[in-house]
Coordinates of N, CA, C and O in Angstrom, one line a residue:
X16 N 0.8 -1.1 0.1 CA 0.0 0.2 0.1 C 0.5 1.3 -0.1 O 0.9 1.6 1.2
X17 N 1.6 1.3 -1.0 CA 2.7 2.1 -1.5 C 2.0 3.8 -1.4 O 0.7 4.2 -1.6
X18 N 2.7 4.8 -0.8 CA 2.0 6.2 -0.6 C 0.3 6.4 -0.2 O -0.6 6.7 -0.7
X19 N 0.5 5.7 1.0 CA -1.3 5.5 1.5 C -1.5 7.0 1.9 O -2.7 6.9 2.0
X20 N -1.0 7.7 2.5 CA -1.2 8.8 2.8 C -2.4 9.6 1.6 O -3.1 10.2 1.7
X21 N -1.7 9.5 0.4 CA -2.3 10.0 -1.1 C -3.5 9.1 -1.1 O -5.1 10.2 -1.1
X22 N -4.1 8.0 -0.5 CA -5.2 7.1 -0.6 C -5.9 8.1 0.1 O -7.2 8.2 0.2
X23 N -6.0 8.2 1.4 CA -6.1 8.5 2.4 C -6.9 10.2 2.2 O -8.0 10.6 3.0
X24 N -6.2 10.9 1.5 CA -6.8 12.2 1.3 C -8.1 12.1 0.4 O -8.7 13.3 0.4
X25 N -8.6 11.2 -0.3 CA -9.5 11.4 -1.0 C -10.9 9.8 -0.7 O -10.4 8.9 -0.5
X26 N -11.7 10.2 -0.5 CA -12.8 9.2 0.0 C -12.8 8.1 -1.4 O -12.8 7.1 -0.5
X27 N -12.7 8.5 -2.4 CA -12.7 7.5 -3.5 C -11.4 6.7 -3.7 O -11.5 4.8 -3.5
X28 N -10.1 7.6 -3.0 CA -9.0 6.8 -3.1 C -9.2 5.8 -1.7 O -8.5 4.3 -1.7
X29 N -9.6 6.2 -0.9 CA -9.5 5.3 0.3 C -10.6 4.2 0.7 O -10.0 2.7 0.6
X30 N -11.6 4.2 -0.3 CA -12.6 3.0 -0.7 C -11.9 2.0 -1.6 O -12.0 1.3 -1.3
X31 N -11.2 2.7 -2.4 CA -10.4 1.8 -3.7 C -9.4 0.9 -2.8 O -9.4 -0.5 -3.0
X32 N -8.7 1.5 -1.9 CA -7.4 0.7 -1.0 C -8.2 -0.3 -0.3 O -7.6 -1.4 0.0
X33 N -9.2 0.0 0.3 CA -9.9 -1.0 1.4 C -10.4 -2.0 0.6 O -10.1 -3.5 0.9
X34 N -11.2 -1.4 -0.8 CA -11.7 -3.0 -1.2 C -10.2 -3.8 -1.8 O -10.8 -4.9 -1.9
X35 N -8.9 -3.0 -2.3 CA -8.2 -4.0 -2.5 C -7.9 -4.9 -1.3 O -7.6 -6.2 -1.6
X36 N -7.7 -4.2 -0.1 CA -7.2 -5.5 1.1 C -8.4 -6.2 1.1 O -8.0 -7.5 1.6
X37 N -9.6 -5.9 1.0 CA -11.0 -6.9 1.3 C -10.7 -8.2 0.7 O -10.3 -9.2 0.5
X38 N -10.5 -7.7 -1.2 CA -9.9 -8.7 -2.0 C -9.0 -9.8 -1.6 O -9.0 -10.8 -2.1
X39 N -7.9 -9.3 -1.7 CA -6.6 -9.9 -1.1 C -6.7 -10.9 0.1 O -6.2 -11.7 0.0
X40 N -7.6 -10.5 0.9 CA -7.3 -11.0 2.4 C -8.7 -12.1 2.1 O -8.5 -13.5 2.9
X41 N -9.5 -12.3 1.1 CA -10.5 -13.5 0.5 C -9.8 -14.5 -0.3 O -10.5 -15.3 -0.1
X42 N -8.5 -14.1 -0.6 CA -8.1 -15.1 -1.8 C -7.9 -16.4 -0.6 O -7.7 -16.2 0.6
X43 N -8.0 -17.7 -1.4 CA -7.3 -18.8 -0.7 C -6.3 -18.6 0.1 O -5.2 -18.4 -0.7
X44 N -5.6 -19.3 1.3 CA -4.9 -19.1 2.3 C -3.2 -19.4 1.1 O -2.6 -19.1 1.1
X45 N -3.8 -20.4 0.3 CA -2.3 -20.5 -0.4 C -1.9 -19.7 -2.0 O -0.6 -20.0 -2.2
X46 N -3.0 -18.6 -2.1 CA -2.5 -17.7 -2.8 C -2.5 -16.7 -2.2 O -1.7 -15.8 -2.8
X47 N -2.9 -15.9 -1.5 CA -3.2 -15.0 -0.7 C -1.6 -14.3 -0.1 O -0.8 -15.3 0.2
X48 N -1.1 -13.2 0.3 CA 0.4 -12.6 0.6 C 0.2 -12.8 2.0 O -1.3 -13.1 3.1
X49 N 1.2 -13.1 2.6 CA 1.6 -13.5 4.0 C 1.0 -12.1 4.9 O 0.1 -12.3 5.8
X50 N 0.9 -11.0 4.1 CA -0.1 -9.6 5.1 C 0.0 -8.3 4.2 O 0.4 -8.6 3.0
X51 N 0.1 -7.3 4.9 CA 0.3 -5.8 4.0 C 1.5 -4.9 4.7 O 1.8 -5.2 5.8
X52 N 1.7 -4.6 4.0 CA 3.1 -3.3 4.4 C 2.1 -2.2 3.8 O 2.3 -1.8 2.4
X53 N 2.4 -1.0 4.8 CA 1.9 0.2 4.4 C 3.0 1.4 4.8 O 3.3 1.2 5.7
X54 N 3.2 2.2 3.7 CA 4.2 3.4 3.8 C 3.5 4.4 4.0 O 2.7 5.1 2.9
X55 N 3.6 5.6 4.9 CA 3.6 7.0 5.0 C 4.6 7.4 4.4 O 5.3 8.0 5.6
X56 N 5.4 8.0 3.5 CA 6.2 8.3 2.9 C 6.6 10.1 3.2 O 7.4 10.3 2.8
X57 N 5.3 10.5 3.6 CA 5.4 12.4 3.5 C 5.4 13.0 4.6 O 5.6 14.2 4.7
X58 N 4.8 12.0 5.7 CA 5.0 12.6 6.9 C 4.3 13.7 7.3 O 4.1 14.2 8.3
X59 N 3.2 13.8 6.0 CA 1.9 14.7 6.2 C 0.9 14.2 7.0 O 0.2 15.1 7.9
X60 N 0.5 13.0 7.4 CA -0.3 12.5 8.4 C -0.2 12.8 10.0 O 1.3 12.3 10.2
X61 N -1.1 13.0 10.7 CA -0.8 12.8 12.1 C -1.2 11.6 12.6 O -1.4 10.6 12.2
X62 N -0.3 11.4 13.8 CA -0.5 10.0 14.3 C -2.1 9.6 14.5 O -2.1 8.8 14.2
X63 N -3.0 10.7 14.7 CA -4.2 9.9 14.9 C -4.9 9.4 13.5 O -5.8 8.8 13.6
X64 N -4.5 10.2 12.9 CA -5.1 9.7 11.3 C -4.2 8.3 10.8 O -4.7 7.5 10.1
X65 N -3.0 8.1 11.0 CA -2.3 7.2 10.7 C -3.0 6.0 11.5 O -3.2 4.6 11.4
X66 N -3.3 6.0 13.0 CA -4.2 4.9 13.5 C -5.5 4.7 13.5 O -5.8 3.9 13.1
X67 N -6.1 5.6 12.4 CA -7.6 5.6 12.2 C -7.3 4.6 11.1 O -7.6 3.9 10.6
X68 N -6.4 5.2 10.4 CA -6.3 4.5 9.0 C -5.6 2.7 9.3 O -6.4 1.8 8.8
X69 N -5.0 2.3 10.2 CA -4.4 1.3 10.9 C -5.7 0.3 10.8 O -6.0 -1.0 11.2
X70 N -6.7 1.1 12.1 CA -7.6 0.7 12.7 C -8.6 -0.3 11.3 O -9.3 -1.0 11.4
X71 N -8.5 1.0 10.0 CA -9.6 0.5 9.2 C -9.0 -0.7 8.2 O -9.7 -1.5 8.0
X72 N -7.4 -0.5 8.3 CA -7.0 -1.9 7.6 C -7.1 -3.3 8.2 O -7.6 -4.5 7.8
X73 N -7.3 -3.0 9.5 CA -6.8 -4.5 10.3 C -8.4 -4.5 10.6 O -8.8 -6.0 10.3
X74 N -9.2 -3.9 10.2 CA -10.7 -4.5 10.9 C -11.1 -4.9 9.0 O -11.6 -6.0 9.2
X75 N -10.6 -4.5 8.4 CA -11.1 -4.8 6.7 C -10.3 -6.1 6.5 O -11.0 -7.0 6.4
X76 N -8.8 -6.5 6.9 CA -8.9 -7.6 6.7 C -9.4 -8.6 7.7 O -9.7 -10.0 7.7
X77 N -10.0 -8.4 9.1 CA -10.3 -9.2 10.3 C -11.4 -9.9 9.9 O -12.2 -11.2 9.8
X78 N -12.4 -8.5 9.0 CA -14.1 -8.8 8.7 C -14.0 -9.8 7.0 O -14.8 -10.6 6.7
X79 N -12.5 -10.3 6.3 CA -12.2 -10.6 5.2 C -12.2 -12.1 6.0 O -11.6 -13.1 4.5
X80 N -11.6 -12.5 7.1 CA -11.3 -13.8 7.5 C -9.5 -13.9 7.2 O -9.3 -15.0 7.3
X81 N -9.5 -12.9 7.6 CA -7.3 -12.7 7.6 C -6.9 -11.9 8.7 O -6.3 -11.1 9.0
X82 N -7.7 -12.9 9.5 CA -7.3 -12.1 11.1 C -5.8 -12.2 11.6 O -4.7 -11.4 12.0
X83 N -5.2 -13.6 10.6 CA -3.6 -14.0 11.1 C -2.5 -12.9 10.4 O -1.5 -13.5 10.2
X84 N -3.4 -12.1 9.3 CA -2.5 -11.8 8.2 C -1.6 -10.9 9.0 O -1.7 -10.2 9.9
X85 N -0.6 -10.4 8.7 CA 0.7 -9.5 9.3 C 0.3 -8.3 8.7 O -0.2 -8.2 7.5
X86 N 0.3 -7.2 9.1 CA 0.3 -5.8 8.6 C 1.5 -5.0 9.5 O 1.5 -4.7 10.9
X87 N 2.4 -4.4 8.4 CA 3.8 -3.6 8.9 C 3.3 -2.2 8.4 O 2.8 -2.0 7.2
X88 N 4.1 -1.0 8.8 CA 4.0 0.2 8.9 C 5.3 0.7 8.7 O 6.0 1.0 9.5
X89 N 5.5 1.5 7.9 CA 6.9 2.2 7.8 C 6.2 4.0 7.7 O 5.5 4.3 6.5
X90 N 6.7 4.6 8.9 CA 6.6 6.0 8.4 C 7.8 7.1 8.5 O 8.9 6.3 9.3
X91 N 7.5 8.0 7.4 CA 9.0 8.8 7.5 C 8.9 10.0 8.5 O 7.6 10.0 9.0
X92 N 9.9 10.5 8.9 CA 10.1 10.9 10.3 C 10.0 13.0 9.6 O 10.7 13.2 10.5
X93 N 9.3 13.0 9.2 CA 9.2 14.6 9.1 C 8.4 15.2 9.8 O 7.2 14.4 10.8
X94 N 8.3 16.0 10.4 CA 7.6 17.1 11.2 C 8.0 16.7 12.7 O 7.2 17.0 13.5
X95 N 8.8 15.5 13.0 CA 9.3 15.3 14.1 C 7.9 13.7 14.7 O 8.0 13.7 16.1
X96 N 7.2 13.6 14.1 CA 5.9 12.9 14.5 C 5.9 11.2 14.0 O 5.0 10.3 14.1
X97 N 7.2 10.7 13.5 CA 7.2 9.3 13.0 C 7.0 8.6 14.3 O 6.3 7.6 14.2
X98 N 8.1 9.0 15.2 CA 8.0 7.6 16.1 C 6.4 7.7 16.9 O 6.0 6.6 17.0
X99 N 6.1 8.7 17.3 CA 4.6 9.1 17.4 C 3.4 8.3 16.5 O 3.0 7.6 17.0
X100 N 3.7 8.5 15.4 CA 2.9 7.6 14.2 C 3.0 6.2 14.4 O 2.2 5.4 14.3
X101 N 4.4 5.8 14.7 CA 4.9 4.1 14.5 C 3.6 3.5 15.7 O 3.2 2.9 15.8
X102 N 4.0 4.2 17.2 CA 3.6 3.7 18.0 C 2.0 3.9 18.0 O 1.0 2.8 18.6
X103 N 1.6 4.7 17.7 CA -0.1 4.8 17.2 C -0.5 3.3 16.1 O -1.3 3.3 16.4
X104 N 0.1 3.6 15.0 CA 0.1 2.4 14.4 C 0.1 1.4 15.2 O -0.6 0.1 14.7
X105 N 1.0 0.6 15.9 CA 1.1 -0.3 16.5 C 0.2 -0.5 17.8 O -0.5 -1.7 18.0
X106 N -0.7 0.6 18.0 CA -1.9 0.3 19.2 C -2.9 -0.1 18.6 O -4.1 0.4 19.1
X107 N -2.9 0.4 17.0 CA -4.4 0.6 16.7 C -4.2 -0.9 15.3 O -4.9 -0.5 14.0
X108 N -3.5 -2.1 15.4 CA -3.6 -2.9 14.8 C -2.6 -3.1 13.9 O -2.5 -4.5 13.4
X109 N -1.8 -2.6 13.7 CA -0.3 -3.0 13.1 C 0.7 -4.1 13.8 O 0.6 -3.8 15.1
X110 N 1.4 -5.1 13.2 CA 2.0 -5.9 13.8 C 3.6 -5.6 14.5 O 4.2 -6.0 14.8
X111 N 4.0 -4.9 13.6 CA 5.2 -3.7 13.3 C 5.6 -3.2 12.4 O 5.0 -2.4 11.9
X112 N 6.7 -2.3 12.7 CA 7.5 -1.2 11.8 C 8.2 -2.0 11.0 O 9.1 -2.8 11.5
X113 N 8.9 -1.4 9.7 CA 10.0 -1.5 9.4 C 10.7 -0.1 8.8 O 10.1 0.9 8.8

C-alpha cells in the first residue's frame, strides 16, 4: 500500500484501497500474501490519522477472514512525528514497523 497518505486524502481513494485489502484478504490461503505493508512516505499524516487508517485496514482484514495476516507500517520522520505515528499504528492493529 505504497503512498497510503495519498489514498487517505480522498474518500474514493480510501474506498478503493480498502476494497483491494478486502479482495486480497479473501483469496485462498495458499494464494494470498502473508500480509500487508503500508508506507506513509510524506510525514503529512498526524498520528491520529495513521491510527485511524490502521484500524480500518486491520478491521477490513479481520472482516474478510484474514485476522492472522501480518500488517507492517513504515512512517517517515517528517515534522518529528514519525515515532508517535509508529507507536499509534502499533496500538491500532499494526504488527510491526520497518
